[in-house]
Coordinates of C-alpha atoms in Angstrom, one line a residue:
M240 CA -142.3 156.3 136.6
H241 CA -139.1 158.5 136.8
V242 CA -138.9 156.5 136.9
R243 CA -137.1 139.2 123.2
Q244 CA -138.5 138.5 120.8
L245 CA -139.1 135.2 120.5
G246 CA -143.2 125.0 106.7
L247 CA -142.6 122.1 105.1
P248 CA -139.7 123.0 102.9
S249 CA -138.7 119.8 101.2
R250 CA -139.1 119.4 97.4
V251 CA -141.4 116.8 95.9
S252 CA -139.4 114.3 93.9
R253 CA -140.2 114.0 90.2
G254 CA -140.4 110.3 90.7
L255 CA -143.4 110.3 93.0
I256 CA -146.3 108.3 91.5
L257 CA -149.7 109.7 90.8
A258 CA -151.7 107.7 93.4
P259 CA -149.9 109.2 96.5
L260 CA -150.4 112.6 95.1
L261 CA -154.1 112.1 94.7
A262 CA -154.3 110.6 98.2
L263 CA -152.5 113.7 99.5
A264 CA -154.8 116.0 97.6
L265 CA -157.8 114.1 99.0
A266 CA -156.5 114.3 102.5
I267 CA -155.9 118.1 102.2
G268 CA -159.5 118.5 101.0
V269 CA -160.9 116.4 103.8
L270 CA -158.9 118.0 106.6
G271 CA -159.5 121.5 105.3
I272 CA -155.8 122.3 105.1
S273 CA -155.2 125.5 103.0
T274 CA -152.6 125.4 100.3
A275 CA -152.9 129.2 99.7
P276 CA -149.9 131.4 100.5
A277 CA -149.6 132.5 104.1
Q278 CA -151.1 135.9 104.8
A279 CA -148.9 138.7 106.1
D280 CA -149.0 139.5 109.8
G281 CA -151.5 142.0 110.9
P282 CA -154.6 142.4 113.1
G283 CA -155.6 138.9 114.2
V284 CA -153.0 137.3 111.9
G285 CA -149.5 135.9 112.7
T286 CA -147.5 135.5 115.8
P287 CA -149.1 137.2 118.8
W288 CA -147.5 140.3 120.4
V289 CA -147.6 141.8 123.8
V290 CA -146.8 145.6 123.7
T291 CA -146.0 147.7 126.7
V292 CA -146.6 151.5 126.9
G293 CA -146.2 154.0 129.6
D294 CA -143.6 155.2 132.0
S295 CA -140.4 154.0 133.8
Y296 CA -142.3 151.4 135.9
I297 CA -142.9 149.4 132.8
S298 CA -140.1 150.6 130.4
G299 CA -137.5 148.8 132.4
E300 CA -135.8 151.6 134.4
A301 CA -133.2 150.1 136.8
G302 CA -133.4 146.8 135.1
R303 CA -129.6 146.6 134.9
W304 CA -129.2 145.9 138.6
A305 CA -130.1 142.8 140.6
G306 CA -130.0 144.2 144.2
S307 CA -127.7 146.8 145.6
S308 CA -124.1 147.1 147.0
N309 CA -122.0 149.9 148.3
V310 CA -118.9 147.8 147.9
S311 CA -118.8 146.9 144.3
T312 CA -121.2 147.5 141.4
S313 CA -120.2 144.2 139.9
Y314 CA -122.1 142.3 142.7
A315 CA -125.4 143.5 141.3
D316 CA -124.6 144.1 137.6
A317 CA -126.9 141.6 135.9
L318 CA -127.1 143.1 132.4
G319 CA -124.0 145.3 132.0
P320 CA -123.6 148.7 130.2
T321 CA -125.8 147.7 127.2
A322 CA -128.8 147.0 129.5
Y323 CA -130.9 149.9 127.9
F324 CA -129.7 149.5 124.3
D325 CA -132.9 148.9 122.3
N326 CA -132.0 150.1 118.8
A327 CA -131.9 147.6 115.9
S328 CA -128.1 147.2 116.0
G329 CA -128.0 146.9 119.8
T330 CA -125.6 149.9 120.0
G331 CA -127.7 152.5 121.8
E332 CA -131.1 153.7 122.8
Q333 CA -133.8 154.6 120.2
I334 CA -134.8 157.5 122.5
A335 CA -132.2 158.8 124.9
R336 CA -132.9 157.9 128.6
C337 CA -136.1 156.0 127.9
H338 CA -134.2 153.1 129.5
R339 CA -136.1 150.2 127.9
S340 CA -134.1 147.4 129.5
K341 CA -133.6 143.9 128.3
S342 CA -135.3 142.6 131.5
A343 CA -138.5 144.6 130.9
E344 CA -141.8 142.8 131.4
A345 CA -142.8 143.0 127.7
Y346 CA -140.7 139.9 126.8
V347 CA -142.9 137.1 128.1
G348 CA -141.7 134.5 125.6
G349 CA -143.4 131.2 125.1
G350 CA -144.1 131.9 121.4
V351 CA -145.3 135.4 122.1
N352 CA -143.3 138.4 120.8
G353 CA -142.7 141.5 122.9
L354 CA -142.4 145.2 122.0
N355 CA -141.5 147.9 124.6
L356 CA -142.7 151.4 123.6
A357 CA -142.6 152.8 127.2
C358 CA -140.3 155.6 128.2
S359 CA -138.8 156.5 131.6
G360 CA -140.2 159.8 132.7
A361 CA -143.2 159.7 130.5
R362 CA -146.5 161.4 131.5
T363 CA -149.9 161.0 129.9
A364 CA -149.0 163.7 127.3
T365 CA -145.8 164.1 125.4
F366 CA -143.3 166.7 126.6
W367 CA -139.6 167.6 126.5
D368 CA -137.9 167.5 129.9
S369 CA -135.6 170.1 131.5
N370 CA -132.6 168.5 129.8
D371 CA -134.3 168.8 126.4
R372 CA -135.0 165.1 126.2
F373 CA -138.0 163.8 124.4
K374 CA -140.6 162.1 126.5
P375 CA -143.4 160.5 124.4
G376 CA -146.7 160.3 126.1
L377 CA -149.7 158.1 125.4
D378 CA -150.9 160.4 122.6
F379 CA -150.6 161.0 118.9
Y380 CA -147.9 163.6 119.0
D381 CA -145.9 164.0 115.8
D382 CA -143.5 166.8 115.1
G383 CA -142.6 165.6 111.6
A384 CA -139.0 165.1 112.6
G385 CA -139.3 161.5 113.9
H386 CA -140.7 162.3 117.4
I387 CA -144.0 160.5 117.9
G388 CA -146.2 159.8 120.9
Q389 CA -146.6 156.2 122.1
A390 CA -150.2 155.9 120.9
K391 CA -149.1 156.8 117.4
A392 CA -146.2 154.3 117.6
L393 CA -148.6 151.6 118.8
Q394 CA -151.0 152.3 116.0
Q395 CA -148.2 152.1 113.4
F396 CA -146.9 148.8 114.8
A397 CA -150.3 147.2 115.4
A398 CA -151.4 147.8 111.8
G399 CA -148.8 145.3 110.6
N400 CA -148.6 142.9 113.6
N401 CA -150.9 140.7 115.6
V402 CA -151.1 142.7 118.9
R403 CA -153.2 140.7 121.4
M404 CA -152.5 142.6 124.6
V405 CA -151.3 146.1 125.4
V406 CA -150.0 146.6 129.0
V407 CA -150.2 150.1 130.3
S408 CA -148.5 151.8 133.3
I409 CA -149.1 155.6 133.4
G410 CA -150.0 158.4 135.8
G411 CA -147.2 158.4 138.4
N412 CA -145.4 161.2 136.8
D413 CA -148.6 163.2 136.4
F414 CA -148.6 163.1 140.2
N415 CA -145.0 164.4 140.1
F416 CA -143.4 161.2 141.6
A417 CA -139.8 162.3 141.0
S418 CA -140.1 165.6 142.7
I419 CA -142.0 164.1 145.7
V420 CA -139.1 161.6 146.2
Q421 CA -136.6 164.4 145.9
T422 CA -138.4 166.5 148.5
C423 CA -138.7 163.7 151.0
V424 CA -135.0 162.8 150.8
T425 CA -134.0 166.4 151.0
N426 CA -136.1 167.0 154.1
F427 CA -134.6 163.9 155.7
L428 CA -131.1 165.0 155.1
T429 CA -131.5 168.6 156.1
S430 CA -133.5 168.3 159.3
P431 CA -132.5 166.7 162.7
T432 CA -134.3 163.9 164.5
W433 CA -135.5 166.4 167.2
W434 CA -137.1 168.7 164.6
K435 CA -138.1 166.5 161.7
D436 CA -139.2 168.3 158.5
Y437 CA -141.7 165.9 156.9
C438 CA -142.4 166.0 153.2
H439 CA -146.0 164.8 153.3
D440 CA -147.2 168.1 154.7
D441 CA -145.1 170.3 152.4
S442 CA -147.4 172.2 150.0
S443 CA -145.3 171.1 147.0
V444 CA -146.1 167.5 147.9
S445 CA -149.6 167.7 149.4
S446 CA -150.9 169.8 146.5
N447 CA -150.6 166.7 144.3
F448 CA -153.2 164.9 146.4
T449 CA -156.0 167.4 146.8
S450 CA -159.3 166.2 145.5
G451 CA -159.2 168.7 142.6
N452 CA -155.8 167.5 141.4
V453 CA -156.6 163.8 141.8
S454 CA -159.7 164.4 139.7
T455 CA -157.6 166.2 137.0
V456 CA -154.9 163.5 136.9
R457 CA -157.6 160.7 136.7
S458 CA -159.1 162.5 133.7
R459 CA -155.6 162.7 132.0
I460 CA -155.1 158.9 132.6
A461 CA -158.5 158.2 131.2
T462 CA -157.6 160.2 128.1
A463 CA -154.4 158.2 127.8
Y464 CA -156.4 154.9 127.9
Q465 CA -158.8 156.2 125.3
N466 CA -155.8 157.1 123.1
V467 CA -154.5 153.5 123.3
R468 CA -158.0 152.3 122.3
T469 CA -158.1 154.7 119.4
A470 CA -154.7 153.6 118.2
M471 CA -155.9 150.0 118.1
R472 CA -159.1 150.9 116.4
N473 CA -157.2 152.9 113.8
A474 CA -154.9 150.0 113.2
G475 CA -157.9 147.8 112.3
Y476 CA -158.8 146.1 115.6
S477 CA -162.2 145.7 117.1
D478 CA -162.3 146.3 120.9
G479 CA -163.0 142.6 121.6
S480 CA -160.0 141.4 119.6
W481 CA -157.4 142.6 122.0
T482 CA -157.0 143.3 125.8
M483 CA -155.7 146.3 127.6
L484 CA -153.9 145.2 130.8
V485 CA -153.7 148.2 133.2
Q486 CA -151.1 147.8 135.9
N487 CA -150.9 149.9 139.0
Y488 CA -147.8 150.8 141.0
P489 CA -146.0 148.6 143.6
S490 CA -144.9 149.8 147.0
P491 CA -141.2 150.5 146.8
L492 CA -140.5 151.1 150.5
P493 CA -141.8 149.5 153.6
R494 CA -143.8 151.2 156.4
S495 CA -141.7 152.5 159.3
N496 CA -142.1 149.2 161.3
G497 CA -140.4 147.3 158.5
I498 CA -137.3 149.3 157.7
R499 CA -133.9 148.1 158.8
Y500 CA -132.1 151.4 159.4
A501 CA -132.8 153.7 162.3
E502 CA -134.0 157.3 161.8
S503 CA -131.1 158.8 163.8
G504 CA -128.0 159.7 161.9
Y505 CA -127.7 159.4 158.2
T506 CA -127.3 155.6 157.7
R507 CA -130.8 155.3 156.3
Q508 CA -129.7 157.3 153.3
D509 CA -125.9 157.0 153.2
T510 CA -125.9 153.2 153.5
G511 CA -129.4 152.2 152.5
G512 CA -130.4 154.8 150.0
C513 CA -133.8 155.2 151.6
G514 CA -133.8 158.6 153.3
F515 CA -137.4 159.0 154.4
W516 CA -138.6 159.9 157.9
N517 CA -140.8 157.2 159.4
A518 CA -144.0 159.4 159.2
D519 CA -143.3 159.9 155.5
L520 CA -142.8 156.2 154.9
D521 CA -146.2 155.5 156.5
W522 CA -147.8 158.3 154.5
A523 CA -146.3 157.0 151.2
N524 CA -147.8 153.5 151.9
D525 CA -151.1 154.5 153.5
T526 CA -152.0 157.6 151.5
A527 CA -149.9 158.4 148.4
L528 CA -149.8 155.0 146.8
P529 CA -153.4 154.1 147.4
T530 CA -154.5 157.5 146.0
I531 CA -152.3 157.1 142.9
N532 CA -153.5 153.5 142.3
S533 CA -157.1 154.3 142.8
S534 CA -156.7 156.9 140.1
V535 CA -155.0 154.5 137.7
V536 CA -157.7 151.9 138.1
G537 CA -160.6 154.3 138.4
A538 CA -159.7 155.9 135.1
I539 CA -160.6 152.7 133.3
S540 CA -164.3 153.3 133.9
T541 CA -163.9 157.0 133.3
A542 CA -162.5 156.2 129.9
G543 CA -165.2 153.6 129.1
I544 CA -162.7 150.9 128.4
T545 CA -164.6 147.6 128.2
N546 CA -161.8 145.2 127.1
S547 CA -159.6 145.7 130.1
K548 CA -158.0 143.7 132.8
T549 CA -156.0 144.9 135.8
L550 CA -152.7 143.7 137.1
D551 CA -152.4 144.6 140.8
L552 CA -148.8 145.2 141.7
A553 CA -149.4 147.1 145.0
T554 CA -147.9 144.4 147.2
A555 CA -146.0 142.4 144.6
F556 CA -142.6 143.2 146.1
N557 CA -143.4 143.2 149.8
G558 CA -140.6 141.4 151.6
R559 CA -138.1 142.5 149.0
R560 CA -138.5 146.3 149.1
L561 CA -135.8 148.9 149.5
C562 CA -134.3 148.9 153.0
E563 CA -136.9 146.3 154.2
S564 CA -135.7 144.3 157.2
T565 CA -136.2 141.0 155.4
V566 CA -133.5 141.7 152.8
G567 CA -130.2 143.6 152.6
L568 CA -127.2 144.8 150.6
Y569 CA -125.0 142.2 149.2
E570 CA -122.3 142.8 151.8
E571 CA -124.9 142.7 154.6
K572 CA -125.9 139.3 153.5
G573 CA -122.4 137.9 152.9
L574 CA -122.9 137.7 149.1
T575 CA -120.7 138.9 146.3
S576 CA -122.7 138.2 143.2
W577 CA -126.2 138.3 141.9
T578 CA -125.7 134.8 140.5
Q579 CA -125.1 133.2 143.9
P580 CA -127.8 130.9 145.3
G581 CA -130.3 132.8 147.4
A582 CA -129.4 136.2 146.1
V583 CA -132.9 136.8 144.7
D584 CA -134.4 136.2 148.2
K585 CA -131.8 138.0 150.3
T586 CA -131.3 141.2 148.3
E587 CA -133.5 144.1 147.4
W588 CA -135.8 144.3 144.4
I589 CA -135.9 148.1 144.4
N590 CA -133.0 150.3 143.5
Q591 CA -131.4 152.7 146.0
I592 CA -132.2 156.4 145.9
R593 CA -129.1 158.1 144.7
T594 CA -128.2 161.8 145.1
V595 CA -125.7 164.0 143.2
S596 CA -123.1 163.2 145.8
T597 CA -123.4 159.5 145.3
C598 CA -124.0 159.4 141.5
C599 CA -122.8 159.3 138.8
A600 CA -119.5 160.6 137.4
S601 CA -117.5 157.8 139.1
S602 CA -120.2 155.1 138.8
P603 CA -122.4 153.5 136.2
Y604 CA -125.6 154.4 138.1
Y605 CA -128.2 156.9 136.9
I606 CA -130.1 159.1 139.4
Q607 CA -133.3 158.3 137.4
E608 CA -132.9 154.6 138.4
S609 CA -133.7 155.6 142.0
L610 CA -136.6 153.9 143.7
H611 CA -137.5 151.7 140.6
P612 CA -138.0 148.0 140.4
N613 CA -134.7 146.4 139.5
Y614 CA -133.8 143.3 137.5
W615 CA -135.3 140.9 140.1
A616 CA -138.6 142.9 140.2
Q617 CA -138.9 143.2 136.5
M618 CA -138.4 139.5 135.9
A619 CA -141.0 138.9 138.6
T620 CA -143.5 141.2 136.9
R621 CA -142.7 139.5 133.6
S622 CA -143.9 136.3 135.1
C623 CA -147.1 137.9 136.2
V624 CA -147.7 139.5 132.8
R625 CA -147.2 136.1 131.2
Q626 CA -149.7 134.6 133.6
A627 CA -152.1 137.5 132.8
Y628 CA -151.7 136.8 129.0
N629 CA -152.9 133.3 129.9
G630 CA -152.2 131.7 126.6
G631 CA -154.1 134.3 124.7
V632 CA -157.1 134.5 127.0
P633 CA -156.0 137.4 129.3
R634 CA -157.1 137.7 132.9
G635 CA -156.4 140.1 135.7
G636 CA -155.3 139.5 139.3
S637 CA -152.9 140.4 142.1
C638 CA -149.2 139.6 141.6
T639 CA -147.5 138.2 144.7
I640 CA -144.3 136.3 145.7
T641 CA -145.1 132.6 146.2
G642 CA -141.8 131.0 146.9
T643 CA -138.0 131.3 147.1
G644 CA -135.4 130.8 144.4
L645 CA -135.8 131.1 140.7
L646 CA -138.0 129.2 138.2
N647 CA -136.6 129.5 134.6
G648 CA -134.6 132.5 135.7
E649 CA -137.5 134.4 137.2
P650 CA -138.7 134.8 140.9
R651 CA -141.6 132.5 141.8
M652 CA -144.7 134.6 141.4
S653 CA -148.4 133.9 141.2
L654 CA -151.3 135.9 139.8
G655 CA -154.2 135.4 142.2

């Protein structure tokens, strides 16, 4: 939302005698080993790939930061200023502000290559945002000037590479995620505790969750899934030769009984970066998120996708969410670096919500990083995507935290 890639070259000596050569030829024949030149990579051939498509919750938005601090950005700066550089030379972004981070979930490793085609801010259909930035959707858009939709990009790539699983995250921006967050924080900052102005009952917010709009968005998501399937078919794949892994959205904020900052005053936003009234926190968890997630998953059957699995992220970060009472800012936990032991368990996995007054002229933060899974969360999701890939026999499941500390640089997660 807006939200690594991983022969037998020696010469045969002229002095080899004939008998060993004949024995080798016989062995090759018996074992069925081919001596023909290796085929080029393509559908079903070559090193397997996992490709991610969709919005900021899969592109890697906020992936630079491992936790939050109001004292020093260095405490949480895991990837540095090149975090989102994804062009061939590593000097910039292929598409401005898509924020495809190096910590994104596509790069599962283990002999499997990863490609990230997702874009922060993307909706189901391609558009240009208010800042005239290109936002490719899950469609076949092509303006002839180098701007193409994610489905077309997938089709072009898959035709020459062995894509075994396509992971999809889409729909949040079709529900106007960013504007909802903005409204909720604005209402928190501009109304007193004795006369709370909630966002969940504002027409600009509630209109997104009427039965009519939910049905419309679900249909758009279904079309996006069908476009992904069409892209793979056009690239030469049968439906049974690859898997669509559809992921839903995680809860980024706790319910009101789990938040560590009081409603009174402005500490909740000024310190924690989580300016929601209690009633809006509960609504977000109890109504908004389930509605969005049911649309995301329900659209699979609407689209008629038969080769799909689901990755349930709804509770994946519970216990590590923004402003949750079980974690804190670095300075609140007596830590000064994301590399210190225990940092992954004591700090937040969701980025703070930043406003114009706290971002960005004098800091390296982007407002669009607000309320997105950060480095810790992305590495955690990567672990679950790897488990979902399951050695080439994909499976679905619910992604959850199962322990403390890191395992091979990633939080300990399981796919149950």
